[in-house]
């Protein structure tokens, strides 16, 4: 006789938007995410690490000092409440090691109304990690031998054995550390890498662009506020603005629209009204057009034209934006 299959809806245990909701109640949240990294701030909350102070090294972000206390894994338990201090690089590594630690899954619940048992079976940390990487948990089917998870990501339905899904989330976490370690390059902004990123963008390899330049925004946002940042030579400003605009475009192509918008704002600040400003606004217009935001795209393209952008690259895109806005006469003109 076949085993009875239990079907659990996960609507009651999903944690969609938990990180964003916490951020709404913390005044310094954006600044903290800018320095530590948004995902690593989320990892801190998941592992129960509470950051109490940051000593920022403006020349080498990885060497910044993080003061924290630990309240226990998954936010519970009697953790080490003694204050600790690590460099930012080591703090990130410690967070990732905590999340990668193997733990034994709790048995599957036997009643469909057992929400707590369902949370423990999937794993609280995995319920919190899933929305950080775009997964929406839909349902769980248990047949006595295996647990099969149904999720959606980018609108596509996927099915995973629960153990495999937990391994996939651990891989995402590991990649986060690899990306931070390789991109940070010990806090040095290597302007020569802009050409490499541009080549990757031309090939359509947007993930490679983010790998090359993904660590730039946080240190550059801080550097811009320093006296050295304000006195930066025009040539260096232009190169930085170009790199940031390429990265922002890549983020948009990869579906990370919010990060792309933030990086474009930083690129505009570096470009000012210099030689690269027209290119930054042209790329911004293209990104907005790709997001079906034609009204904003029109403004960006017009700004690019006023700053001296080449007409053959901007006019056709501006016309497309006007068509999407149903301003056909303007498009024809």
Coordinates of C-alpha atoms in Angstrom, one line a residue:
X1 CA 0.0 0.0 0.0
X2 CA 1.6 3.3 -1.0
X3 CA 2.5 5.8 1.7
X4 CA 0.1 8.6 2.3
X5 CA 1.4 11.9 0.9
X6 CA 0.9 14.9 3.2
X7 CA 0.6 18.3 1.4
X8 CA 1.5 21.4 3.3
X9 CA 0.8 24.9 2.1
X10 CA 3.7 27.2 3.0
X11 CA 1.7 30.5 3.0
X12 CA 1.8 30.6 6.8
X13 CA 5.5 30.1 7.3
X14 CA 6.9 32.1 4.4
X15 CA 9.1 35.1 5.4
X16 CA 8.9 37.2 2.2
X17 CA 10.1 40.8 2.8
X18 CA 11.3 40.2 6.4
X19 CA 14.6 41.9 5.8
X20 CA 13.0 45.0 4.2
X21 CA 10.5 45.3 7.1
X22 CA 13.3 45.3 9.7
X23 CA 15.1 48.0 7.7
X24 CA 12.1 50.3 7.9
X25 CA 12.5 50.5 11.7
X26 CA 16.3 51.2 11.9
X27 CA 17.5 54.7 11.1
X28 CA 21.1 53.7 10.2
X29 CA 20.1 50.6 8.3
X30 CA 21.0 51.9 4.8
X31 CA 24.4 53.1 6.0
X32 CA 25.1 49.8 7.7
X33 CA 24.1 47.9 4.5
X34 CA 26.3 50.2 2.4
X35 CA 29.4 49.4 4.4
X36 CA 28.9 45.8 5.6
X37 CA 26.9 44.6 2.5
X38 CA 23.2 44.1 2.4
X39 CA 23.3 40.3 2.4
X40 CA 25.8 40.2 5.2
X41 CA 23.6 42.4 7.3
X42 CA 20.8 39.9 6.7
X43 CA 23.2 37.0 7.6
X44 CA 24.0 38.8 10.9
X45 CA 20.3 38.9 11.7
X46 CA 19.8 35.3 10.8
X47 CA 22.7 34.1 12.9
X48 CA 21.9 36.3 15.8
X49 CA 25.0 38.5 15.6
X50 CA 24.2 42.1 16.7
X51 CA 26.6 44.8 15.3
X52 CA 27.2 47.3 18.0
X53 CA 29.8 49.6 16.4
X54 CA 31.7 50.1 13.1
X55 CA 35.1 51.7 12.8
X56 CA 35.4 52.4 9.0
X57 CA 38.8 52.3 7.3
X58 CA 38.1 54.6 4.4
X59 CA 41.1 53.4 2.4
X60 CA 40.5 49.7 2.9
X61 CA 36.9 48.8 3.7
X62 CA 37.9 45.1 4.4
X63 CA 40.1 46.3 7.3
X64 CA 37.2 48.2 8.9
X65 CA 36.5 46.9 12.4
X66 CA 33.2 45.4 13.4
X67 CA 32.2 45.2 17.1
X68 CA 29.4 42.7 17.7
X69 CA 27.8 40.4 20.2
X70 CA 26.2 37.0 19.4
X71 CA 22.8 36.0 20.7
X72 CA 22.7 32.5 19.4
X73 CA 22.2 30.7 16.1
X74 CA 19.0 31.4 14.2
X75 CA 18.3 34.2 16.7
X76 CA 17.8 32.0 19.7
X77 CA 19.6 30.2 22.5
X78 CA 22.1 31.5 25.0
X79 CA 24.9 32.7 22.8
X80 CA 28.2 34.4 23.5
X81 CA 27.2 37.8 24.8
X82 CA 30.8 39.0 25.3
X83 CA 31.6 41.8 22.9
X84 CA 33.8 40.7 20.0
X85 CA 35.8 42.6 17.4
X86 CA 36.8 41.4 13.9
X87 CA 37.9 43.0 10.7
X88 CA 35.0 43.3 8.2
X89 CA 36.5 40.6 6.0
X90 CA 36.9 38.1 8.9
X91 CA 33.4 39.0 10.2
X92 CA 31.9 38.2 6.8
X93 CA 33.8 34.9 6.7
X94 CA 32.6 34.0 10.3
X95 CA 29.0 34.7 9.3
X96 CA 29.2 32.5 6.3
X97 CA 30.8 29.7 8.2
X98 CA 28.0 29.8 10.7
X99 CA 25.4 29.6 8.0
X100 CA 27.2 26.7 6.2
X101 CA 27.4 24.6 9.3
X102 CA 25.6 21.3 8.7
X103 CA 22.6 20.6 11.0
X104 CA 20.2 17.7 11.1
X105 CA 16.8 18.4 9.8
X106 CA 13.9 17.9 12.2
X107 CA 11.5 15.1 11.3
X108 CA 8.6 16.0 9.0
X109 CA 5.4 17.0 10.7
X110 CA 2.6 14.4 10.7
X111 CA -0.2 16.9 10.9
X112 CA -1.0 19.5 8.2
X113 CA -1.8 22.1 10.9
X114 CA 1.6 21.7 12.6
X115 CA 3.2 25.1 11.6
X116 CA 6.0 24.9 14.1
X117 CA 7.0 21.4 13.0
X118 CA 6.9 22.6 9.4
X119 CA 9.3 25.5 10.2
X120 CA 11.7 23.2 12.1
X121 CA 11.6 20.6 9.3
X122 CA 12.5 23.1 6.6
X123 CA 14.9 25.0 8.9
X124 CA 14.3 28.5 10.2
X125 CA 17.6 29.8 8.7
X126 CA 16.5 28.5 5.3
X127 CA 13.1 30.1 5.5
X128 CA 14.9 33.4 6.1
X129 CA 17.6 32.8 3.4
X130 CA 15.1 31.9 0.6
X131 CA 13.6 35.3 0.0
X132 CA 17.1 36.9 0.0
X133 CA 17.7 35.0 -3.2
X134 CA 14.3 35.5 -4.8
X135 CA 12.7 32.1 -3.9
X136 CA 9.0 32.1 -2.9
X137 CA 8.1 28.9 -1.0
X138 CA 4.8 27.5 -2.1
X139 CA 4.2 24.0 -0.8
X140 CA 5.8 20.9 0.7
X141 CA 4.8 17.3 -0.1
X142 CA 6.0 14.6 2.3
X143 CA 5.5 10.9 1.4
X144 CA 7.3 9.3 4.4
X145 CA 10.7 9.0 2.6
X146 CA 11.3 12.4 1.0
X147 CA 10.1 15.9 1.3
X148 CA 9.5 17.7 -2.0
X149 CA 9.5 21.5 -2.0
X150 CA 7.7 23.6 -4.6
X151 CA 9.0 27.1 -5.1
X152 CA 8.8 29.9 -7.6
X153 CA 11.7 32.2 -8.7
X154 CA 11.4 34.9 -11.3
X155 CA 7.9 33.6 -12.0
X156 CA 9.1 30.1 -12.9
X157 CA 8.0 27.1 -10.8
X158 CA 10.7 24.8 -9.5
X159 CA 10.6 21.6 -7.5
X160 CA 13.4 20.5 -5.2
X161 CA 14.0 17.7 -2.7
X162 CA 14.3 19.6 0.6
X163 CA 17.9 18.5 1.3
X164 CA 18.9 19.7 -2.2
X165 CA 17.2 23.0 -1.7
X166 CA 19.0 23.6 1.6
X167 CA 22.3 22.8 -0.2
X168 CA 21.4 25.2 -3.0
X169 CA 20.9 28.0 -0.4
X170 CA 24.2 27.2 1.2
X171 CA 25.9 27.5 -2.2
X172 CA 24.3 31.0 -2.6
X173 CA 25.7 32.0 0.7
X174 CA 29.2 30.6 -0.2
X175 CA 29.1 32.5 -3.5
X176 CA 28.3 35.7 -1.5
X177 CA 31.6 35.4 0.4
X178 CA 33.5 34.5 -2.8
X179 CA 32.1 37.5 -4.6
X180 CA 33.0 39.9 -1.7
X181 CA 36.5 38.5 -1.3
X182 CA 37.3 38.5 -5.1
X183 CA 35.7 41.9 -5.8
X184 CA 37.0 43.7 -2.8
X185 CA 40.7 43.1 -3.8
X186 CA 41.6 44.3 -0.3
X187 CA 39.7 47.6 -0.8
X188 CA 41.6 48.7 -3.8
X189 CA 39.6 50.2 -6.7
X190 CA 41.5 49.0 -9.8
X191 CA 40.4 51.3 -12.6
X192 CA 42.0 49.1 -15.2
X193 CA 39.2 46.6 -14.7
X194 CA 36.7 48.9 -16.2
X195 CA 37.8 47.9 -19.7
X196 CA 37.5 44.2 -18.7
X197 CA 34.0 44.8 -17.4
X198 CA 33.0 46.7 -20.6
X199 CA 34.2 43.7 -22.7
X200 CA 32.1 41.4 -20.6
X201 CA 29.0 43.7 -21.0
X202 CA 29.5 43.8 -24.7
X203 CA 29.4 39.9 -24.7
X204 CA 26.2 40.0 -22.6
X205 CA 28.0 38.4 -19.7
X206 CA 26.3 40.6 -17.0
X207 CA 27.1 38.2 -14.2
X208 CA 30.8 38.6 -15.0
X209 CA 30.4 42.4 -14.9
X210 CA 29.0 42.2 -11.4
X211 CA 31.8 39.8 -10.4
X212 CA 34.4 42.3 -11.6
X213 CA 32.9 45.5 -10.2
X214 CA 30.4 44.4 -7.7
X215 CA 32.4 45.5 -4.7
X216 CA 32.9 49.0 -6.0
X217 CA 29.8 50.9 -4.8
X218 CA 30.2 50.7 -1.0
X219 CA 33.8 51.9 -0.8
X220 CA 33.2 54.5 -3.5
X221 CA 30.2 55.9 -1.8
X222 CA 32.2 56.4 1.4
X223 CA 35.3 57.7 -0.5
X224 CA 33.1 60.4 -2.3
X225 CA 32.5 62.0 1.1
X226 CA 36.2 62.3 2.0
X227 CA 38.4 65.3 1.1
X228 CA 40.4 63.0 -1.2
X229 CA 37.2 62.0 -3.0
X230 CA 36.2 65.6 -3.5
X231 CA 39.6 66.4 -5.0
X232 CA 39.7 63.5 -7.4
X233 CA 41.1 64.2 -10.8
X234 CA 38.5 64.5 -13.7
X235 CA 40.1 61.6 -15.5
X236 CA 39.7 59.3 -12.5
X237 CA 36.2 60.5 -11.9
X238 CA 35.2 59.8 -15.5
X239 CA 36.6 56.2 -15.3
X240 CA 34.9 55.5 -12.0
X241 CA 31.6 56.9 -13.4
X242 CA 31.9 54.7 -16.5
X243 CA 32.6 51.6 -14.4
X244 CA 29.6 52.3 -12.1
X245 CA 27.3 52.9 -15.1
X246 CA 28.4 49.6 -16.6
X247 CA 27.8 47.8 -13.3
X248 CA 24.4 49.5 -12.9
X249 CA 23.3 48.4 -16.4
X250 CA 24.4 44.9 -15.6
X251 CA 22.4 44.8 -12.3
X252 CA 19.3 45.9 -14.3
X253 CA 19.8 43.2 -16.8
X254 CA 20.1 40.6 -14.0
X255 CA 16.9 41.8 -12.5
X256 CA 18.4 43.6 -9.5
X257 CA 16.7 46.9 -10.4
X258 CA 17.0 48.5 -6.9
X259 CA 20.7 48.0 -6.8
X260 CA 21.0 49.3 -10.3
X261 CA 19.1 52.5 -9.5
X262 CA 21.4 53.1 -6.4
X263 CA 24.5 52.6 -8.4
X264 CA 23.3 54.9 -11.2
X265 CA 22.8 57.6 -8.6
X266 CA 26.4 57.1 -7.4
X267 CA 27.7 57.2 -11.0
X268 CA 25.9 60.5 -11.6
X269 CA 27.6 61.9 -8.5
X270 CA 31.0 60.9 -9.8
X271 CA 30.3 62.0 -13.4
X272 CA 29.0 65.5 -12.4
X273 CA 29.0 67.4 -15.7
X274 CA 32.2 65.9 -16.9
X275 CA 33.2 64.0 -20.0
X276 CA 31.4 60.8 -18.9
X277 CA 28.1 62.3 -17.7
X278 CA 26.4 61.9 -21.1
X279 CA 27.3 58.2 -21.2
X280 CA 26.0 57.7 -17.7
X281 CA 22.7 59.3 -18.5
X282 CA 22.5 57.4 -21.8
X283 CA 23.0 54.1 -20.0
X284 CA 20.5 55.2 -17.3
X285 CA 17.9 55.9 -20.0
X286 CA 18.4 52.4 -21.6
X287 CA 18.0 50.8 -18.2
X288 CA 14.8 52.7 -17.5
X289 CA 13.5 51.8 -20.9
X290 CA 14.2 48.1 -20.3
X291 CA 12.2 48.4 -17.1
X292 CA 9.2 49.9 -18.9
X293 CA 9.7 53.3 -17.3
X294 CA 9.6 55.4 -20.5
X295 CA 8.7 58.7 -18.8
X296 CA 11.9 58.6 -16.7
X297 CA 13.8 57.3 -19.7
X298 CA 12.8 60.4 -21.7
X299 CA 14.3 62.7 -19.0
X300 CA 17.5 60.7 -18.9
X301 CA 18.0 60.6 -22.7
X302 CA 17.3 64.4 -22.9
X303 CA 19.9 65.0 -20.2
X304 CA 22.4 62.8 -22.2
X305 CA 21.7 64.9 -25.3
X306 CA 22.2 68.2 -23.4
X307 CA 25.5 66.8 -22.2
X308 CA 26.7 66.0 -25.6
X309 CA 25.8 62.4 -26.2
X310 CA 26.1 61.1 -29.8
X311 CA 22.8 61.5 -31.5
X312 CA 22.9 58.2 -33.4
X313 CA 23.0 56.3 -30.1
X314 CA 20.4 58.4 -28.2
X315 CA 17.8 59.6 -30.7
X316 CA 16.4 56.1 -31.6
X317 CA 16.1 55.2 -27.9
X318 CA 14.4 58.5 -27.1
X319 CA 12.0 57.9 -30.0
X320 CA 11.2 54.4 -28.5
X321 CA 10.5 56.0 -25.1
X322 CA 8.1 58.5 -26.7
X323 CA 6.3 55.7 -28.5
X324 CA 5.8 53.9 -25.2
X325 CA 4.5 57.1 -23.7
X326 CA 2.1 57.4 -26.8
X327 CA 3.7 60.7 -27.7
X328 CA 3.8 59.8 -31.4
X329 CA 4.4 63.3 -32.8
X330 CA 7.4 63.7 -30.5
X331 CA 8.7 60.3 -31.6
X332 CA 8.3 61.2 -35.2
X333 CA 10.0 64.5 -34.8

